[in-house]
Amino acid sequence: MIEIKIQQLKNHTDEPTKQMLDNLVEKKRKFEKYKLKCFRAQFVTFILLMGFIAYLYVFIIKPTGGQADAFFHLLFDGEMNIFFVLLIVGGYATAQYFKKKEDKAETEYQNLRCEVIRKSAELWPQPTQWQNRHEVFKMMKSEFDINLFHESK
């Protein structure tokens, strides 16, 4: 289903171009979704890591006085310590997974956005349609925050 704002363009563009603009909006949303998921995974992992470091300092390093053998004994004796280390590693791996997905989605989005910009002369060939192109680009910028005026990010 095509976005309502894109459907309302009526005479400003043809159906294939509307479909292309709709695909662009979908790719931008996919990119933003992965960006948010990546940020959340990174944030949770950071909080867990800071909490674990604070726990290590207060409950293991300070009481042992910095003795290495006592430190490692207390660190690896507790099942919860191993659990938290695995949780932090899992959070880091999740963040890396979403970062790869985010990068792939951003590449797809940017490639399609640049394609629309490069093909704008073909998509709006008539002089009257060329005037409508500016209105379409303004709508895409205001409604979906997609810049079609320039290829640079």
PDB file of N, CA and C in Angstrom, residues 84-145:
ATOM      1  N   PHE A  84      26.849 -12.581  34.206  1.00  0.00           N
ATOM      2  CA  PHE A  84      26.895 -11.184  33.769  1.00  0.00           C
ATOM      3  C   PHE A  84      27.900 -10.973  32.645  1.00  0.00           C
ATOM      4  N   VAL A  85      29.021 -11.664  32.694  1.00  0.00           N
ATOM      5  CA  VAL A  85      29.998 -11.561  31.608  1.00  0.00           C
ATOM      6  C   VAL A  85      29.373 -12.074  30.313  1.00  0.00           C
ATOM      7  N   LEU A  86      28.683 -13.202  30.388  1.00  0.00           N
ATOM      8  CA  LEU A  86      28.014 -13.742  29.204  1.00  0.00           C
ATOM      9  C   LEU A  86      26.904 -12.804  28.714  1.00  0.00           C
ATOM     10  N   LEU A  87      26.200 -12.180  29.642  1.00  0.00           N
ATOM     11  CA  LEU A  87      25.153 -11.226  29.281  1.00  0.00           C
ATOM     12  C   LEU A  87      25.756 -10.013  28.546  1.00  0.00           C
ATOM     13  N   ILE A  88      26.875  -9.533  29.034  1.00  0.00           N
ATOM     14  CA  ILE A  88      27.547  -8.399  28.393  1.00  0.00           C
ATOM     15  C   ILE A  88      28.056  -8.796  27.008  1.00  0.00           C
ATOM     16  N   VAL A  89      28.652  -9.964  26.892  1.00  0.00           N
ATOM     17  CA  VAL A  89      29.136 -10.445  25.592  1.00  0.00           C
ATOM     18  C   VAL A  89      27.963 -10.633  24.636  1.00  0.00           C
ATOM     19  N   GLY A  90      26.854 -11.171  25.129  1.00  0.00           N
ATOM     20  CA  GLY A  90      25.662 -11.332  24.299  1.00  0.00           C
ATOM     21  C   GLY A  90      25.101  -9.996  23.848  1.00  0.00           C
ATOM     22  N   GLY A  91      25.097  -9.017  24.730  1.00  0.00           N
ATOM     23  CA  GLY A  91      24.638  -7.671  24.364  1.00  0.00           C
ATOM     24  C   GLY A  91      25.526  -7.046  23.310  1.00  0.00           C
ATOM     25  N   TYR A  92      26.823  -7.246  23.453  1.00  0.00           N
ATOM     26  CA  TYR A  92      27.768  -6.718  22.462  1.00  0.00           C
ATOM     27  C   TYR A  92      27.552  -7.385  21.103  1.00  0.00           C
ATOM     28  N   ALA A  93      27.361  -8.696  21.111  1.00  0.00           N
ATOM     29  CA  ALA A  93      27.126  -9.421  19.858  1.00  0.00           C
ATOM     30  C   ALA A  93      25.823  -8.974  19.205  1.00  0.00           C
ATOM     31  N   THR A  94      24.812  -8.746  20.008  1.00  0.00           N
ATOM     32  CA  THR A  94      23.528  -8.260  19.487  1.00  0.00           C
ATOM     33  C   THR A  94      23.691  -6.880  18.864  1.00  0.00           C
ATOM     34  N   ALA A  95      24.437  -6.013  19.539  1.00  0.00           N
ATOM     35  CA  ALA A  95      24.682  -4.672  19.003  1.00  0.00           C
ATOM     36  C   ALA A  95      25.434  -4.762  17.671  1.00  0.00           C
ATOM     37  N   GLN A  96      26.398  -5.651  17.579  1.00  0.00           N
ATOM     38  CA  GLN A  96      27.143  -5.816  16.327  1.00  0.00           C
ATOM     39  C   GLN A  96      26.242  -6.343  15.212  1.00  0.00           C
ATOM     40  N   TYR A  97      25.358  -7.273  15.555  1.00  0.00           N
ATOM     41  CA  TYR A  97      24.412  -7.826  14.585  1.00  0.00           C
ATOM     42  C   TYR A  97      23.516  -6.715  14.021  1.00  0.00           C
ATOM     43  N   PHE A  98      22.943  -5.907  14.914  1.00  0.00           N
ATOM     44  CA  PHE A  98      22.072  -4.823  14.463  1.00  0.00           C
ATOM     45  C   PHE A  98      22.852  -3.737  13.731  1.00  0.00           C
ATOM     46  N   LYS A  99      24.115  -3.540  14.071  1.00  0.00           N
ATOM     47  CA  LYS A  99      24.936  -2.550  13.366  1.00  0.00           C
ATOM     48  C   LYS A  99      25.145  -2.989  11.918  1.00  0.00           C
ATOM     49  N   LYS A 100      25.390  -4.272  11.700  1.00  0.00           N
ATOM     50  CA  LYS A 100      25.540  -4.773  10.327  1.00  0.00           C
ATOM     51  C   LYS A 100      24.236  -4.616   9.554  1.00  0.00           C
ATOM     52  N   LYS A 101      23.114  -4.936  10.197  1.00  0.00           N
ATOM     53  CA  LYS A 101      21.809  -4.767   9.559  1.00  0.00           C
ATOM     54  C   LYS A 101      21.552  -3.289   9.254  1.00  0.00           C
ATOM     55  N   GLU A 102      21.913  -2.417  10.192  1.00  0.00           N
ATOM     56  CA  GLU A 102      21.738  -0.979   9.999  1.00  0.00           C
ATOM     57  C   GLU A 102      22.564  -0.491   8.816  1.00  0.00           C
ATOM     58  N   ASP A 103      23.812  -0.923   8.733  1.00  0.00           N
ATOM     59  CA  ASP A 103      24.677  -0.498   7.633  1.00  0.00           C
ATOM     60  C   ASP A 103      24.134  -0.968   6.286  1.00  0.00           C
ATOM     61  N   LYS A 104      23.639  -2.200   6.239  1.00  0.00           N
ATOM     62  CA  LYS A 104      23.081  -2.733   4.995  1.00  0.00           C
ATOM     63  C   LYS A 104      21.826  -1.945   4.595  1.00  0.00           C
ATOM     64  N   ALA A 105      20.952  -1.684   5.561  1.00  0.00           N
ATOM     65  CA  ALA A 105      19.720  -0.940   5.288  1.00  0.00           C
ATOM     66  C   ALA A 105      20.038   0.491   4.863  1.00  0.00           C
ATOM     67  N   GLU A 106      21.058   1.100   5.471  1.00  0.00           N
ATOM     68  CA  GLU A 106      21.441   2.461   5.092  1.00  0.00           C
ATOM     69  C   GLU A 106      21.971   2.485   3.658  1.00  0.00           C
ATOM     70  N   THR A 107      22.764   1.490   3.289  1.00  0.00           N
ATOM     71  CA  THR A 107      23.289   1.417   1.929  1.00  0.00           C
ATOM     72  C   THR A 107      22.161   1.283   0.914  1.00  0.00           C
ATOM     73  N   GLU A 108      21.199   0.406   1.206  1.00  0.00           N
ATOM     74  CA  GLU A 108      20.058   0.229   0.300  1.00  0.00           C
ATOM     75  C   GLU A 108      19.266   1.530   0.170  1.00  0.00           C
ATOM     76  N   TYR A 109      19.031   2.185   1.290  1.00  0.00           N
ATOM     77  CA  TYR A 109      18.283   3.446   1.294  1.00  0.00           C
ATOM     78  C   TYR A 109      19.023   4.519   0.505  1.00  0.00           C
ATOM     79  N   GLN A 110      20.322   4.694   0.779  1.00  0.00           N
ATOM     80  CA  GLN A 110      21.092   5.739   0.102  1.00  0.00           C
ATOM     81  C   GLN A 110      21.201   5.463  -1.402  1.00  0.00           C
ATOM     82  N   ASN A 111      21.355   4.198  -1.774  1.00  0.00           N
ATOM     83  CA  ASN A 111      21.443   3.859  -3.203  1.00  0.00           C
ATOM     84  C   ASN A 111      20.144   4.208  -3.929  1.00  0.00           C
ATOM     85  N   LEU A 112      19.013   3.870  -3.324  1.00  0.00           N
ATOM     86  CA  LEU A 112      17.730   4.176  -3.953  1.00  0.00           C
ATOM     87  C   LEU A 112      17.478   5.682  -3.988  1.00  0.00           C
ATOM     88  N   ARG A 113      17.842   6.368  -2.927  1.00  0.00           N
ATOM     89  CA  ARG A 113      17.677   7.827  -2.877  1.00  0.00           C
ATOM     90  C   ARG A 113      18.501   8.495  -3.986  1.00  0.00           C
ATOM     91  N   CYS A 114      19.730   8.068  -4.134  1.00  0.00           N
ATOM     92  CA  CYS A 114      20.590   8.626  -5.184  1.00  0.00           C
ATOM     93  C   CYS A 114      20.076   8.273  -6.575  1.00  0.00           C
ATOM     94  N   GLU A 115      19.497   7.090  -6.712  1.00  0.00           N
ATOM     95  CA  GLU A 115      18.929   6.696  -8.002  1.00  0.00           C
ATOM     96  C   GLU A 115      17.764   7.602  -8.384  1.00  0.00           C
ATOM     97  N   VAL A 116      16.912   7.927  -7.429  1.00  0.00           N
ATOM     98  CA  VAL A 116      15.790   8.844  -7.690  1.00  0.00           C
ATOM     99  C   VAL A 116      16.327  10.206  -8.118  1.00  0.00           C
ATOM    100  N   ILE A 117      17.370  10.673  -7.448  1.00  0.00           N
ATOM    101  CA  ILE A 117      17.944  11.973  -7.787  1.00  0.00           C
ATOM    102  C   ILE A 117      18.537  11.947  -9.200  1.00  0.00           C
ATOM    103  N   ARG A 118      19.287  10.895  -9.507  1.00  0.00           N
ATOM    104  CA  ARG A 118      19.918  10.801 -10.832  1.00  0.00           C
ATOM    105  C   ARG A 118      18.898  10.642 -11.950  1.00  0.00           C
ATOM    106  N   LYS A 119      17.799   9.937 -11.673  1.00  0.00           N
ATOM    107  CA  LYS A 119      16.793   9.689 -12.703  1.00  0.00           C
ATOM    108  C   LYS A 119      15.687  10.738 -12.727  1.00  0.00           C
ATOM    109  N   SER A 120      15.834  11.805 -11.989  1.00  0.00           N
ATOM    110  CA  SER A 120      14.755  12.790 -11.908  1.00  0.00           C
ATOM    111  C   SER A 120      14.431  13.403 -13.273  1.00  0.00           C
ATOM    112  N   ALA A 121      15.412  13.525 -14.151  1.00  0.00           N
ATOM    113  CA  ALA A 121      15.141  14.059 -15.492  1.00  0.00           C
ATOM    114  C   ALA A 121      14.260  13.102 -16.296  1.00  0.00           C
ATOM    115  N   GLU A 122      14.414  11.799 -16.065  1.00  0.00           N
ATOM    116  CA  GLU A 122      13.585  10.804 -16.749  1.00  0.00           C
ATOM    117  C   GLU A 122      12.204  10.679 -16.105  1.00  0.00           C
ATOM    118  N   LEU A 123      12.160  10.862 -14.796  1.00  0.00           N
ATOM    119  CA  LEU A 123      10.890  10.704 -14.078  1.00  0.00           C
ATOM    120  C   LEU A 123       9.955  11.891 -14.279  1.00  0.00           C
ATOM    121  N   TRP A 124      10.515  13.086 -14.498  1.00  0.00           N
ATOM    122  CA  TRP A 124       9.735  14.294 -14.756  1.00  0.00           C
ATOM    123  C   TRP A 124      10.254  14.937 -16.047  1.00  0.00           C
ATOM    124  N   PRO A 125       9.937  14.352 -17.216  1.00  0.00           N
ATOM    125  CA  PRO A 125      10.553  14.815 -18.475  1.00  0.00           C
ATOM    126  C   PRO A 125       9.987  16.126 -19.021  1.00  0.00           C
ATOM    127  N   GLN A 126       8.731  16.397 -18.827  1.00  0.00           N
ATOM    128  CA  GLN A 126       8.105  17.586 -19.405  1.00  0.00           C
ATOM    129  C   GLN A 126       8.426  18.822 -18.557  1.00  0.00           C
ATOM    130  N   PRO A 127       8.486  20.010 -19.186  1.00  0.00           N
ATOM    131  CA  PRO A 127       8.769  21.240 -18.419  1.00  0.00           C
ATOM    132  C   PRO A 127       7.756  21.494 -17.296  1.00  0.00           C
ATOM    133  N   THR A 128       6.496  21.194 -17.540  1.00  0.00           N
ATOM    134  CA  THR A 128       5.500  21.410 -16.479  1.00  0.00           C
ATOM    135  C   THR A 128       5.699  20.395 -15.352  1.00  0.00           C
ATOM    136  N   GLN A 129       6.036  19.185 -15.716  1.00  0.00           N
ATOM    137  CA  GLN A 129       6.299  18.165 -14.692  1.00  0.00           C
ATOM    138  C   GLN A 129       7.563  18.503 -13.916  1.00  0.00           C
ATOM    139  N   TRP A 130       8.529  19.116 -14.580  1.00  0.00           N
ATOM    140  CA  TRP A 130       9.773  19.498 -13.915  1.00  0.00           C
ATOM    141  C   TRP A 130       9.484  20.500 -12.791  1.00  0.00           C
ATOM    142  N   GLN A 131       8.502  21.356 -12.976  1.00  0.00           N
ATOM    143  CA  GLN A 131       8.094  22.285 -11.920  1.00  0.00           C
ATOM    144  C   GLN A 131       7.459  21.520 -10.750  1.00  0.00           C
ATOM    145  N   ASN A 132       6.698  20.473 -11.081  1.00  0.00           N
ATOM    146  CA  ASN A 132       6.069  19.659 -10.038  1.00  0.00           C
ATOM    147  C   ASN A 132       7.098  18.876  -9.231  1.00  0.00           C
ATOM    148  N   ARG A 133       8.232  18.586  -9.852  1.00  0.00           N
ATOM    149  CA  ARG A 133       9.297  17.839  -9.193  1.00  0.00           C
ATOM    150  C   ARG A 133       9.717  18.529  -7.897  1.00  0.00           C
ATOM    151  N   HIS A 134       9.834  19.837  -7.942  1.00  0.00           N
ATOM    152  CA  HIS A 134      10.234  20.597  -6.754  1.00  0.00           C
ATOM    153  C   HIS A 134       9.216  20.403  -5.624  1.00  0.00           C
ATOM    154  N   GLU A 135       7.935  20.398  -5.956  1.00  0.00           N
ATOM    155  CA  GLU A 135       6.891  20.180  -4.951  1.00  0.00           C
ATOM    156  C   GLU A 135       6.986  18.776  -4.350  1.00  0.00           C
ATOM    157  N   VAL A 136       7.256  17.801  -5.198  1.00  0.00           N
ATOM    158  CA  VAL A 136       7.402  16.417  -4.715  1.00  0.00           C
ATOM    159  C   VAL A 136       8.595  16.325  -3.769  1.00  0.00           C
ATOM    160  N   PHE A 137       9.710  16.921  -4.148  1.00  0.00           N
ATOM    161  CA  PHE A 137      10.913  16.875  -3.320  1.00  0.00           C
ATOM    162  C   PHE A 137      10.693  17.578  -1.981  1.00  0.00           C
ATOM    163  N   LYS A 138       9.978  18.719  -2.001  1.00  0.00           N
ATOM    164  CA  LYS A 138       9.672  19.435  -0.754  1.00  0.00           C
ATOM    165  C   LYS A 138       8.791  18.591   0.156  1.00  0.00           C
ATOM    166  N   MET A 139       7.792  17.920  -0.442  1.00  0.00           N
ATOM    167  CA  MET A 139       6.910  17.064   0.352  1.00  0.00           C
ATOM    168  C   MET A 139       7.688  15.904   0.968  1.00  0.00           C
ATOM    169  N   MET A 140       8.576  15.290   0.202  1.00  0.00           N
ATOM    170  CA  MET A 140       9.371  14.175   0.721  1.00  0.00           C
ATOM    171  C   MET A 140      10.273  14.633   1.872  1.00  0.00           C
ATOM    172  N   LYS A 141      10.794  15.846   1.782  1.00  0.00           N
ATOM    173  CA  LYS A 141      11.644  16.380   2.845  1.00  0.00           C
ATOM    174  C   LYS A 141      10.828  16.704   4.092  1.00  0.00           C
ATOM    175  N   SER A 142       9.682  17.338   3.912  1.00  0.00           N
ATOM    176  CA  SER A 142       8.896  17.751   5.075  1.00  0.00           C
ATOM    177  C   SER A 142       8.174  16.579   5.744  1.00  0.00           C
ATOM    178  N   GLU A 143       7.635  15.657   4.962  1.00  0.00           N
ATOM    179  CA  GLU A 143       6.847  14.559   5.524  1.00  0.00           C
ATOM    180  C   GLU A 143       7.690  13.379   5.998  1.00  0.00           C
ATOM    181  N   PHE A 144       8.743  13.050   5.244  1.00  0.00           N
ATOM    182  CA  PHE A 144       9.493  11.823   5.531  1.00  0.00           C
ATOM    183  C   PHE A 144      10.964  12.075   5.841  1.00  0.00           C
ATOM    184  N   ASP A 145      11.380  13.341   5.836  1.00  0.00           N
ATOM    185  CA  ASP A 145      12.764  13.725   6.102  1.00  0.00           C
ATOM    186  C   ASP A 145      13.731  13.024   5.137  1.00  0.00           C
TER     187      ASP A 145
END
